[in-house]
């Protein structure tokens, strides 16, 4: 009986949001979002958690369903031997939205794009450049609010000798995979 009440609540909750779905959020030129992120690096031998304390992103949308987005990176590392600001940098993403896959006013907007990220880690003293592709979907709650989910396969490059030694990579390359989720306002 308890699970039936839970399912009923979820259906009603989804239907209440559905009244706003169907808005073409891409008719708005600007997007300002919040992107909470947590990081565990594959090279990290100390098993520290990093949290982005400035998780903002901004997107400008062009008329041809393309967009450019900037995401800030200011990570704070939680570690008992020495916490502090670790990685600082940013990400640029160039998106192409594919509205023709569905009705123009459908509440899901698929996208595909390329991205590059540069960060400098103040605690480990290493540089990282990441290149990759990002594919995902944007869910429109109404004309103003949306939620985006994306997957990021790519490659990290460590350009300095010290950075390569630190991450134990002779070539300077290591794989990258990210899951990106952000909620924001379209205006």
Short mmCIF file of N, CA and C in Angstrom, two decimals:
data_model
loop_
_atom_site.label_atom_id
_atom_site.label_comp_id
_atom_site.label_asym_id
_atom_site.label_seq_id
_atom_site.Cartn_x
_atom_site.Cartn_y
_atom_site.Cartn_z
N UNK A 1 0.82 -1.19 0.00
CA UNK A 1 0.00 0.00 0.00
C UNK A 1 0.87 1.26 0.00
N UNK A 2 1.97 1.21 0.75
CA UNK A 2 2.86 2.36 0.82
C UNK A 2 3.48 2.66 -0.54
N UNK A 3 3.84 1.61 -1.31
CA UNK A 3 4.44 1.83 -2.62
C UNK A 3 3.41 2.40 -3.60
N UNK A 4 2.13 2.04 -3.47
CA UNK A 4 1.08 2.59 -4.32
C UNK A 4 0.92 4.08 -4.06
N UNK A 5 0.99 4.50 -2.79
CA UNK A 5 0.92 5.92 -2.46
C UNK A 5 2.12 6.67 -3.04
N UNK A 6 3.29 6.05 -2.97
CA UNK A 6 4.50 6.68 -3.51
C UNK A 6 4.39 6.85 -5.02
N UNK A 7 3.91 5.82 -5.69
CA UNK A 7 3.76 5.90 -7.15
C UNK A 7 2.72 6.95 -7.51
N UNK A 8 1.61 7.00 -6.79
CA UNK A 8 0.57 8.00 -7.05
C UNK A 8 1.13 9.41 -6.87
N UNK A 9 1.90 9.61 -5.81
CA UNK A 9 2.51 10.92 -5.58
C UNK A 9 3.44 11.31 -6.73
N UNK A 10 4.27 10.37 -7.17
CA UNK A 10 5.20 10.66 -8.27
C UNK A 10 4.47 10.99 -9.56
N UNK A 11 3.39 10.27 -9.85
CA UNK A 11 2.62 10.56 -11.05
C UNK A 11 2.00 11.95 -10.97
N UNK A 12 1.40 12.30 -9.84
CA UNK A 12 0.81 13.63 -9.68
C UNK A 12 1.87 14.72 -9.76
N UNK A 13 3.02 14.47 -9.16
CA UNK A 13 4.12 15.43 -9.21
C UNK A 13 4.57 15.65 -10.65
N UNK A 14 4.74 14.57 -11.41
CA UNK A 14 5.15 14.67 -12.81
C UNK A 14 4.10 15.40 -13.64
N UNK A 15 2.82 15.11 -13.41
CA UNK A 15 1.76 15.78 -14.15
C UNK A 15 1.70 17.27 -13.84
N UNK A 16 2.00 17.65 -12.60
CA UNK A 16 1.98 19.07 -12.26
C UNK A 16 3.07 19.82 -13.01
N UNK A 17 4.21 19.19 -13.22
CA UNK A 17 5.27 19.82 -14.00
C UNK A 17 4.94 19.79 -15.48
N UNK A 18 4.21 18.77 -15.92
CA UNK A 18 3.94 18.59 -17.34
C UNK A 18 3.17 19.77 -17.92
N UNK A 19 2.41 20.48 -17.11
CA UNK A 19 1.65 21.61 -17.64
C UNK A 19 2.57 22.67 -18.21
N UNK A 20 3.79 22.75 -17.73
CA UNK A 20 4.73 23.73 -18.25
C UNK A 20 5.60 23.18 -19.36
N UNK A 21 5.63 21.88 -19.54
CA UNK A 21 6.48 21.29 -20.58
C UNK A 21 5.97 21.71 -21.96
N UNK A 22 6.84 21.60 -22.92
CA UNK A 22 6.46 21.93 -24.28
C UNK A 22 6.90 23.32 -24.67
N UNK A 23 7.53 24.04 -23.77
CA UNK A 23 8.02 25.37 -24.09
C UNK A 23 9.37 25.26 -24.79
N UNK A 24 9.56 26.03 -25.83
CA UNK A 24 10.84 26.02 -26.52
C UNK A 24 11.80 26.95 -25.80
N UNK A 25 12.62 26.40 -24.92
CA UNK A 25 13.55 27.21 -24.14
C UNK A 25 14.64 27.80 -25.01
N UNK A 26 14.84 27.23 -26.20
CA UNK A 26 15.90 27.75 -27.07
C UNK A 26 15.52 29.06 -27.72
N UNK A 27 14.27 29.50 -27.55
CA UNK A 27 13.89 30.82 -28.04
C UNK A 27 14.50 31.91 -27.16
N UNK A 28 14.94 31.55 -25.98
CA UNK A 28 15.64 32.48 -25.09
C UNK A 28 17.12 32.47 -25.45
N UNK A 29 17.76 33.62 -25.45
CA UNK A 29 19.16 33.73 -25.87
C UNK A 29 20.16 33.39 -24.76
N UNK A 30 19.76 33.50 -23.51
CA UNK A 30 20.70 33.35 -22.40
C UNK A 30 20.25 32.27 -21.44
N UNK A 31 21.23 31.63 -20.82
CA UNK A 31 20.98 30.61 -19.81
C UNK A 31 21.98 30.83 -18.69
N UNK A 32 21.51 30.86 -17.47
CA UNK A 32 22.38 30.97 -16.30
C UNK A 32 22.05 29.80 -15.40
N UNK A 33 23.05 28.98 -15.11
CA UNK A 33 22.79 27.76 -14.37
C UNK A 33 23.71 27.55 -13.19
N UNK A 34 23.28 26.62 -12.35
CA UNK A 34 24.07 26.16 -11.21
C UNK A 34 24.38 24.70 -11.44
N UNK A 35 25.66 24.36 -11.33
CA UNK A 35 26.13 23.01 -11.63
C UNK A 35 26.94 22.48 -10.46
N UNK A 36 26.26 21.89 -9.49
CA UNK A 36 27.02 21.31 -8.37
C UNK A 36 27.90 20.18 -8.88
N UNK A 37 29.13 20.13 -8.41
CA UNK A 37 30.00 19.04 -8.87
C UNK A 37 30.90 18.56 -7.75
N UNK A 38 31.17 17.27 -7.81
CA UNK A 38 32.05 16.59 -6.86
C UNK A 38 33.10 15.87 -7.68
N UNK A 39 34.33 15.87 -7.23
CA UNK A 39 35.43 15.33 -8.02
C UNK A 39 36.25 14.35 -7.20
N UNK A 40 36.49 13.20 -7.79
CA UNK A 40 37.47 12.24 -7.29
C UNK A 40 38.37 11.92 -8.48
N UNK A 41 39.60 12.40 -8.46
CA UNK A 41 40.52 12.22 -9.58
C UNK A 41 41.04 10.79 -9.64
N UNK A 42 41.22 10.24 -10.86
CA UNK A 42 41.74 8.87 -10.97
C UNK A 42 43.18 8.74 -10.49
N UNK A 43 43.96 9.81 -10.53
CA UNK A 43 45.35 9.76 -10.08
C UNK A 43 45.48 10.00 -8.59
N UNK A 44 44.38 10.40 -7.95
CA UNK A 44 44.42 10.84 -6.56
C UNK A 44 44.70 9.67 -5.63
N UNK A 45 45.88 9.64 -5.05
CA UNK A 45 46.25 8.56 -4.14
C UNK A 45 45.84 8.86 -2.71
N UNK A 46 45.44 10.12 -2.42
CA UNK A 46 45.06 10.46 -1.06
C UNK A 46 43.56 10.30 -0.83
N UNK A 47 42.80 9.99 -1.86
CA UNK A 47 41.35 9.76 -1.76
C UNK A 47 40.63 10.96 -1.13
N UNK A 48 40.91 12.14 -1.66
CA UNK A 48 40.27 13.36 -1.16
C UNK A 48 39.06 13.70 -2.03
N UNK A 49 38.08 14.34 -1.44
CA UNK A 49 36.89 14.80 -2.15
C UNK A 49 37.06 16.28 -2.45
N UNK A 50 36.72 16.67 -3.69
CA UNK A 50 36.74 18.07 -4.07
C UNK A 50 35.34 18.49 -4.49
N UNK A 51 34.94 19.70 -4.08
CA UNK A 51 33.61 20.24 -4.39
C UNK A 51 33.80 21.61 -5.04
N UNK A 52 33.08 21.84 -6.16
CA UNK A 52 33.13 23.13 -6.84
C UNK A 52 32.34 24.13 -6.01
N UNK A 53 33.02 25.17 -5.48
CA UNK A 53 32.36 26.16 -4.63
C UNK A 53 31.87 27.37 -5.42
N UNK A 54 32.10 27.41 -6.72
CA UNK A 54 31.57 28.45 -7.60
C UNK A 54 30.97 27.76 -8.83
N UNK A 55 29.88 27.01 -8.63
CA UNK A 55 29.37 26.13 -9.69
C UNK A 55 28.44 26.82 -10.69
N UNK A 56 28.91 27.86 -11.34
CA UNK A 56 28.05 28.62 -12.24
C UNK A 56 28.38 28.34 -13.69
N UNK A 57 27.35 28.41 -14.53
CA UNK A 57 27.60 28.37 -15.96
C UNK A 57 26.69 29.35 -16.67
N UNK A 58 27.18 29.83 -17.81
CA UNK A 58 26.44 30.78 -18.64
C UNK A 58 26.48 30.27 -20.07
N UNK A 59 25.34 30.35 -20.75
CA UNK A 59 25.27 29.93 -22.15
C UNK A 59 24.63 31.03 -22.97
N UNK A 60 25.23 31.30 -24.13
CA UNK A 60 24.64 32.21 -25.11
C UNK A 60 24.20 31.37 -26.30
N UNK A 61 22.94 31.52 -26.71
CA UNK A 61 22.38 30.74 -27.81
C UNK A 61 22.27 31.59 -29.06
N UNK A 62 22.79 31.06 -30.16
CA UNK A 62 22.72 31.72 -31.45
C UNK A 62 21.42 31.32 -32.15
N UNK A 63 21.07 32.00 -33.24
CA UNK A 63 19.82 31.74 -33.95
C UNK A 63 19.77 30.38 -34.64
N UNK A 64 20.90 29.76 -34.93
CA UNK A 64 20.92 28.51 -35.70
C UNK A 64 20.99 27.26 -34.80
N UNK A 65 20.45 27.35 -33.58
CA UNK A 65 20.41 26.24 -32.62
C UNK A 65 21.79 25.81 -32.14
N UNK A 66 22.76 26.70 -32.23
CA UNK A 66 24.07 26.45 -31.64
C UNK A 66 24.23 27.37 -30.43
N UNK A 67 25.14 26.99 -29.54
CA UNK A 67 25.34 27.78 -28.33
C UNK A 67 26.77 27.61 -27.85
N UNK A 68 27.25 28.59 -27.13
CA UNK A 68 28.55 28.50 -26.47
C UNK A 68 28.29 28.67 -24.97
N UNK A 69 28.94 27.83 -24.17
CA UNK A 69 28.71 27.83 -22.73
C UNK A 69 30.05 27.90 -21.99
N UNK A 70 30.08 28.67 -20.91
CA UNK A 70 31.25 28.74 -20.04
C UNK A 70 30.83 28.22 -18.67
N UNK A 71 31.68 27.35 -18.08
CA UNK A 71 31.45 26.82 -16.74
C UNK A 71 32.68 27.10 -15.87
N UNK A 72 32.45 27.65 -14.71
CA UNK A 72 33.57 27.96 -13.81
C UNK A 72 33.96 26.72 -13.00
N UNK A 73 35.25 26.64 -12.66
CA UNK A 73 35.77 25.57 -11.81
C UNK A 73 36.59 26.23 -10.70
N UNK A 74 36.10 26.12 -9.46
CA UNK A 74 36.84 26.55 -8.28
C UNK A 74 36.59 25.46 -7.23
N UNK A 75 37.45 24.47 -7.22
CA UNK A 75 37.25 23.31 -6.35
C UNK A 75 37.91 23.51 -4.99
N UNK A 76 37.18 23.10 -3.96
CA UNK A 76 37.71 23.08 -2.60
C UNK A 76 37.94 21.63 -2.22
N UNK A 77 39.16 21.30 -1.80
CA UNK A 77 39.50 19.93 -1.42
C UNK A 77 39.32 19.75 0.08
N UNK A 78 38.57 18.69 0.43
CA UNK A 78 38.39 18.31 1.82
C UNK A 78 39.35 17.15 2.12
N UNK A 79 40.34 17.44 2.95
CA UNK A 79 41.34 16.43 3.30
C UNK A 79 41.92 16.81 4.65
N UNK A 80 41.95 15.86 5.57
CA UNK A 80 42.34 16.22 6.95
C UNK A 80 43.78 16.70 7.06
N UNK A 81 44.67 16.28 6.17
CA UNK A 81 46.07 16.74 6.24
C UNK A 81 46.27 18.12 5.61
N UNK A 82 45.27 18.62 4.89
CA UNK A 82 45.44 19.93 4.27
C UNK A 82 44.34 20.25 3.28
N UNK A 83 43.26 20.85 3.76
CA UNK A 83 42.17 21.26 2.89
C UNK A 83 42.47 22.63 2.30
N UNK A 84 41.77 22.96 1.22
CA UNK A 84 41.94 24.28 0.61
C UNK A 84 41.47 24.30 -0.83
N UNK A 85 41.60 25.49 -1.45
CA UNK A 85 41.25 25.64 -2.86
C UNK A 85 42.26 24.83 -3.67
N UNK A 86 41.75 23.92 -4.47
CA UNK A 86 42.64 23.08 -5.28
C UNK A 86 42.59 23.52 -6.73
N UNK A 87 41.67 23.00 -7.51
CA UNK A 87 41.63 23.31 -8.94
C UNK A 87 40.88 24.61 -9.21
N UNK A 88 41.47 25.42 -10.11
CA UNK A 88 40.86 26.67 -10.55
C UNK A 88 40.96 26.71 -12.06
N UNK A 89 39.85 27.02 -12.72
CA UNK A 89 39.86 27.10 -14.18
C UNK A 89 38.47 27.23 -14.73
N UNK A 90 38.28 26.70 -15.95
CA UNK A 90 36.98 26.81 -16.58
C UNK A 90 36.85 25.88 -17.76
N UNK A 91 35.60 25.73 -18.22
CA UNK A 91 35.26 24.88 -19.35
C UNK A 91 34.51 25.70 -20.39
N UNK A 92 34.85 25.52 -21.66
CA UNK A 92 34.08 26.06 -22.77
C UNK A 92 33.47 24.90 -23.53
N UNK A 93 32.16 25.03 -23.83
CA UNK A 93 31.44 24.00 -24.58
C UNK A 93 30.77 24.68 -25.76
N UNK A 94 30.90 24.08 -26.94
CA UNK A 94 30.16 24.54 -28.12
C UNK A 94 29.12 23.48 -28.44
N UNK A 95 27.83 23.82 -28.25
CA UNK A 95 26.72 22.88 -28.42
C UNK A 95 25.99 23.09 -29.73
N UNK A 96 25.43 22.02 -30.25
CA UNK A 96 24.46 22.06 -31.33
C UNK A 96 23.22 21.35 -30.81
N UNK A 97 22.08 22.05 -30.81
CA UNK A 97 20.81 21.45 -30.38
C UNK A 97 20.10 20.84 -31.58
N UNK A 98 19.44 19.73 -31.36
CA UNK A 98 18.76 19.01 -32.43
C UNK A 98 17.25 19.01 -32.19
N UNK A 99 16.63 20.16 -32.38
CA UNK A 99 15.20 20.32 -32.13
C UNK A 99 14.34 19.55 -33.14
N UNK A 100 14.85 19.31 -34.33
CA UNK A 100 14.06 18.66 -35.38
C UNK A 100 13.83 17.18 -35.10
N UNK A 101 14.52 16.62 -34.12
CA UNK A 101 14.32 15.20 -33.78
C UNK A 101 12.94 14.98 -33.19
N UNK A 102 12.38 16.01 -32.57
CA UNK A 102 11.06 15.95 -31.95
C UNK A 102 10.24 17.12 -32.47
N UNK A 103 9.01 17.24 -32.01
CA UNK A 103 8.23 18.44 -32.33
C UNK A 103 8.98 19.65 -31.81
N UNK A 104 8.80 20.77 -32.47
CA UNK A 104 9.52 21.99 -32.11
C UNK A 104 9.29 22.40 -30.65
N UNK A 105 8.10 22.17 -30.13
CA UNK A 105 7.79 22.57 -28.76
C UNK A 105 7.87 21.41 -27.78
N UNK A 106 8.57 20.34 -28.14
CA UNK A 106 8.68 19.20 -27.24
C UNK A 106 9.55 19.59 -26.04
N UNK A 107 9.37 18.96 -24.90
CA UNK A 107 10.05 19.36 -23.67
C UNK A 107 11.45 18.78 -23.51
N UNK A 108 11.91 17.96 -24.46
CA UNK A 108 13.28 17.44 -24.44
C UNK A 108 14.04 18.00 -25.64
N UNK A 109 15.23 18.54 -25.38
CA UNK A 109 16.08 19.08 -26.44
C UNK A 109 17.43 18.37 -26.41
N UNK A 110 17.68 17.43 -27.34
CA UNK A 110 18.99 16.77 -27.38
C UNK A 110 20.07 17.72 -27.89
N UNK A 111 21.31 17.48 -27.46
CA UNK A 111 22.42 18.30 -27.93
C UNK A 111 23.70 17.47 -28.00
N UNK A 112 24.63 17.96 -28.80
CA UNK A 112 25.94 17.34 -28.95
C UNK A 112 26.94 18.46 -29.17
N UNK A 113 28.11 18.32 -28.57
CA UNK A 113 29.10 19.37 -28.74
C UNK A 113 30.48 18.94 -28.32
N UNK A 114 31.42 19.84 -28.51
CA UNK A 114 32.79 19.62 -28.08
C UNK A 114 33.09 20.52 -26.90
N UNK A 115 34.03 20.09 -26.05
CA UNK A 115 34.38 20.92 -24.90
C UNK A 115 35.88 20.88 -24.66
N UNK A 116 36.35 21.92 -23.99
CA UNK A 116 37.73 21.96 -23.51
C UNK A 116 37.72 22.58 -22.11
N UNK A 117 38.52 22.02 -21.23
CA UNK A 117 38.65 22.51 -19.86
C UNK A 117 40.12 22.73 -19.55
N UNK A 118 40.42 23.84 -18.90
CA UNK A 118 41.76 24.05 -18.37
C UNK A 118 41.63 24.28 -16.87
N UNK A 119 42.46 23.59 -16.09
CA UNK A 119 42.52 23.84 -14.65
C UNK A 119 43.97 23.82 -14.18
N UNK A 120 44.21 24.60 -13.14
CA UNK A 120 45.49 24.55 -12.45
C UNK A 120 45.18 24.13 -11.01
N UNK A 121 45.86 23.12 -10.54
CA UNK A 121 45.65 22.61 -9.19
C UNK A 121 46.67 23.28 -8.26
N UNK A 122 46.18 24.19 -7.43
CA UNK A 122 47.05 24.96 -6.52
C UNK A 122 47.70 24.11 -5.45
N UNK A 123 47.08 23.00 -5.06
CA UNK A 123 47.64 22.17 -3.99
C UNK A 123 48.65 21.16 -4.53
N UNK A 124 48.36 20.58 -5.71
CA UNK A 124 49.27 19.59 -6.29
C UNK A 124 50.24 20.21 -7.30
N UNK A 125 50.00 21.48 -7.67
CA UNK A 125 50.85 22.24 -8.60
C UNK A 125 50.88 21.61 -10.00
N UNK A 126 49.73 21.12 -10.46
CA UNK A 126 49.68 20.52 -11.80
C UNK A 126 48.67 21.23 -12.68
N UNK A 127 48.95 21.20 -13.99
CA UNK A 127 48.08 21.75 -15.03
C UNK A 127 47.35 20.59 -15.70
N UNK A 128 46.08 20.82 -16.07
CA UNK A 128 45.32 19.82 -16.81
C UNK A 128 44.54 20.50 -17.92
N UNK A 129 44.63 19.95 -19.13
CA UNK A 129 43.81 20.38 -20.26
C UNK A 129 42.99 19.16 -20.67
N UNK A 130 41.68 19.33 -20.74
CA UNK A 130 40.79 18.23 -21.10
C UNK A 130 40.06 18.58 -22.39
N UNK A 131 40.03 17.63 -23.31
CA UNK A 131 39.29 17.77 -24.57
C UNK A 131 38.34 16.59 -24.69
N UNK A 132 37.16 16.85 -25.26
CA UNK A 132 36.23 15.73 -25.44
C UNK A 132 34.94 16.16 -26.09
N UNK A 133 34.02 15.23 -26.14
CA UNK A 133 32.68 15.49 -26.67
C UNK A 133 31.69 15.44 -25.51
N UNK A 134 30.59 16.15 -25.68
CA UNK A 134 29.56 16.17 -24.65
C UNK A 134 28.21 16.00 -25.33
N UNK A 135 27.50 14.97 -24.95
CA UNK A 135 26.16 14.74 -25.48
C UNK A 135 25.18 14.64 -24.35
N UNK A 136 23.97 15.13 -24.58
CA UNK A 136 22.98 15.06 -23.52
C UNK A 136 21.64 15.61 -23.95
N UNK A 137 20.81 15.87 -22.95
CA UNK A 137 19.48 16.41 -23.19
C UNK A 137 19.18 17.51 -22.17
N UNK A 138 18.35 18.45 -22.61
CA UNK A 138 17.84 19.49 -21.74
C UNK A 138 16.34 19.27 -21.58
N UNK A 139 15.89 19.25 -20.34
CA UNK A 139 14.47 19.08 -20.01
C UNK A 139 13.90 20.44 -19.66
N UNK A 140 12.86 20.86 -20.38
CA UNK A 140 12.22 22.16 -20.12
C UNK A 140 11.07 21.98 -19.15
N UNK A 141 11.16 22.60 -17.98
CA UNK A 141 10.06 22.56 -17.02
C UNK A 141 8.98 23.56 -17.39
N UNK A 142 9.41 24.71 -17.87
CA UNK A 142 8.51 25.73 -18.40
C UNK A 142 9.36 26.66 -19.25
N UNK A 143 8.83 27.81 -19.61
CA UNK A 143 9.55 28.73 -20.49
C UNK A 143 10.86 29.23 -19.88
N UNK A 144 10.95 29.23 -18.56
CA UNK A 144 12.09 29.84 -17.88
C UNK A 144 13.07 28.86 -17.28
N UNK A 145 12.63 27.70 -16.81
CA UNK A 145 13.49 26.79 -16.07
C UNK A 145 13.77 25.51 -16.84
N UNK A 146 15.00 25.03 -16.73
CA UNK A 146 15.37 23.78 -17.41
C UNK A 146 16.45 23.05 -16.62
N UNK A 147 16.57 21.76 -16.92
CA UNK A 147 17.57 20.88 -16.31
C UNK A 147 18.31 20.18 -17.44
N UNK A 148 19.63 20.21 -17.41
CA UNK A 148 20.43 19.55 -18.45
C UNK A 148 21.24 18.41 -17.83
N UNK A 149 21.29 17.30 -18.55
CA UNK A 149 22.14 16.17 -18.16
C UNK A 149 22.99 15.80 -19.36
N UNK A 150 24.28 15.62 -19.13
CA UNK A 150 25.22 15.36 -20.22
C UNK A 150 26.28 14.34 -19.81
N UNK A 151 26.79 13.62 -20.79
CA UNK A 151 27.92 12.71 -20.59
C UNK A 151 29.12 13.27 -21.32
N UNK A 152 30.31 13.13 -20.73
CA UNK A 152 31.54 13.70 -21.28
C UNK A 152 32.65 12.67 -21.40
N UNK A 153 32.74 11.94 -22.50
CA UNK A 153 33.96 11.16 -22.71
C UNK A 153 35.04 12.07 -23.30
N UNK A 154 36.27 11.86 -22.87
CA UNK A 154 37.34 12.71 -23.37
C UNK A 154 38.70 12.23 -22.91
N UNK A 155 39.66 13.14 -23.01
CA UNK A 155 41.03 12.82 -22.62
C UNK A 155 41.64 14.00 -21.88
N UNK A 156 42.35 13.70 -20.80
CA UNK A 156 43.10 14.72 -20.06
C UNK A 156 44.52 14.75 -20.59
N UNK A 157 45.06 15.95 -20.72
CA UNK A 157 46.46 16.12 -21.09
C UNK A 157 47.14 16.92 -20.00
N UNK A 158 48.29 16.43 -19.56
CA UNK A 158 49.08 17.08 -18.52
C UNK A 158 50.33 17.64 -19.19
N UNK A 159 50.37 18.97 -19.47
CA UNK A 159 51.39 19.54 -20.35
C UNK A 159 52.79 19.70 -19.76
N UNK A 160 52.93 19.75 -18.44
CA UNK A 160 54.26 19.96 -17.87
C UNK A 160 54.86 18.64 -17.40
N UNK A 161 56.16 18.60 -17.34
CA UNK A 161 56.86 17.39 -16.90
C UNK A 161 56.45 17.02 -15.47
N UNK A 162 56.36 18.02 -14.60
CA UNK A 162 55.96 17.76 -13.22
C UNK A 162 54.55 17.16 -13.17
N UNK A 163 53.63 17.72 -13.98
CA UNK A 163 52.25 17.21 -14.02
C UNK A 163 52.22 15.75 -14.48
N UNK A 164 53.02 15.42 -15.50
CA UNK A 164 53.07 14.04 -16.01
C UNK A 164 53.60 13.07 -14.93
N UNK A 165 54.65 13.50 -14.24
CA UNK A 165 55.19 12.66 -13.18
C UNK A 165 54.19 12.49 -12.04
N UNK A 166 53.49 13.55 -11.71
CA UNK A 166 52.53 13.51 -10.61
C UNK A 166 51.41 12.52 -10.88
N UNK A 167 50.92 12.48 -12.13
CA UNK A 167 49.80 11.58 -12.46
C UNK A 167 50.29 10.25 -13.02
N UNK A 168 51.62 10.07 -13.05
CA UNK A 168 52.22 8.82 -13.52
C UNK A 168 51.82 8.49 -14.96
N UNK A 169 52.12 9.44 -15.87
CA UNK A 169 51.81 9.25 -17.28
C UNK A 169 52.96 9.77 -18.12
N UNK A 170 53.72 8.86 -18.73
CA UNK A 170 54.85 9.27 -19.57
C UNK A 170 54.41 10.13 -20.74
N UNK A 171 53.29 9.75 -21.37
CA UNK A 171 52.81 10.49 -22.55
C UNK A 171 52.11 11.78 -22.16
N UNK A 172 51.64 11.88 -20.92
CA UNK A 172 50.89 13.05 -20.49
C UNK A 172 49.39 12.93 -20.72
N UNK A 173 48.93 11.79 -21.23
CA UNK A 173 47.50 11.60 -21.52
C UNK A 173 46.88 10.59 -20.57
N UNK A 174 45.66 10.88 -20.14
CA UNK A 174 44.84 9.95 -19.36
C UNK A 174 43.39 10.14 -19.77
N UNK A 175 42.62 9.08 -19.64
CA UNK A 175 41.21 9.16 -20.04
C UNK A 175 40.41 10.03 -19.08
N UNK A 176 39.29 10.53 -19.59
CA UNK A 176 38.39 11.38 -18.81
C UNK A 176 36.96 10.91 -19.07
N UNK A 177 36.14 10.91 -18.03
CA UNK A 177 34.72 10.68 -18.20
C UNK A 177 33.99 11.49 -17.14
N UNK A 178 33.02 12.29 -17.58
CA UNK A 178 32.27 13.11 -16.64
C UNK A 178 30.78 12.98 -16.86
N UNK A 179 30.04 13.19 -15.79
CA UNK A 179 28.58 13.28 -15.84
C UNK A 179 28.24 14.68 -15.36
N UNK A 180 27.60 15.45 -16.22
CA UNK A 180 27.35 16.87 -15.95
C UNK A 180 25.84 17.07 -15.80
N UNK A 181 25.43 17.68 -14.70
CA UNK A 181 24.02 18.00 -14.46
C UNK A 181 23.95 19.45 -14.00
N UNK A 182 23.08 20.25 -14.64
CA UNK A 182 22.89 21.61 -14.15
C UNK A 182 21.45 22.07 -14.34
N UNK A 183 21.02 22.90 -13.42
CA UNK A 183 19.68 23.45 -13.37
C UNK A 183 19.81 24.95 -13.54
N UNK A 184 18.93 25.54 -14.38
CA UNK A 184 19.10 26.96 -14.59
C UNK A 184 17.88 27.69 -15.10
N UNK A 185 18.12 28.98 -15.37
CA UNK A 185 17.09 29.91 -15.81
C UNK A 185 17.41 30.35 -17.23
N UNK A 186 16.39 30.36 -18.08
CA UNK A 186 16.51 30.83 -19.46
C UNK A 186 15.90 32.23 -19.54
N UNK A 187 16.63 33.16 -20.15
CA UNK A 187 16.09 34.53 -20.26
C UNK A 187 16.54 35.17 -21.55
#
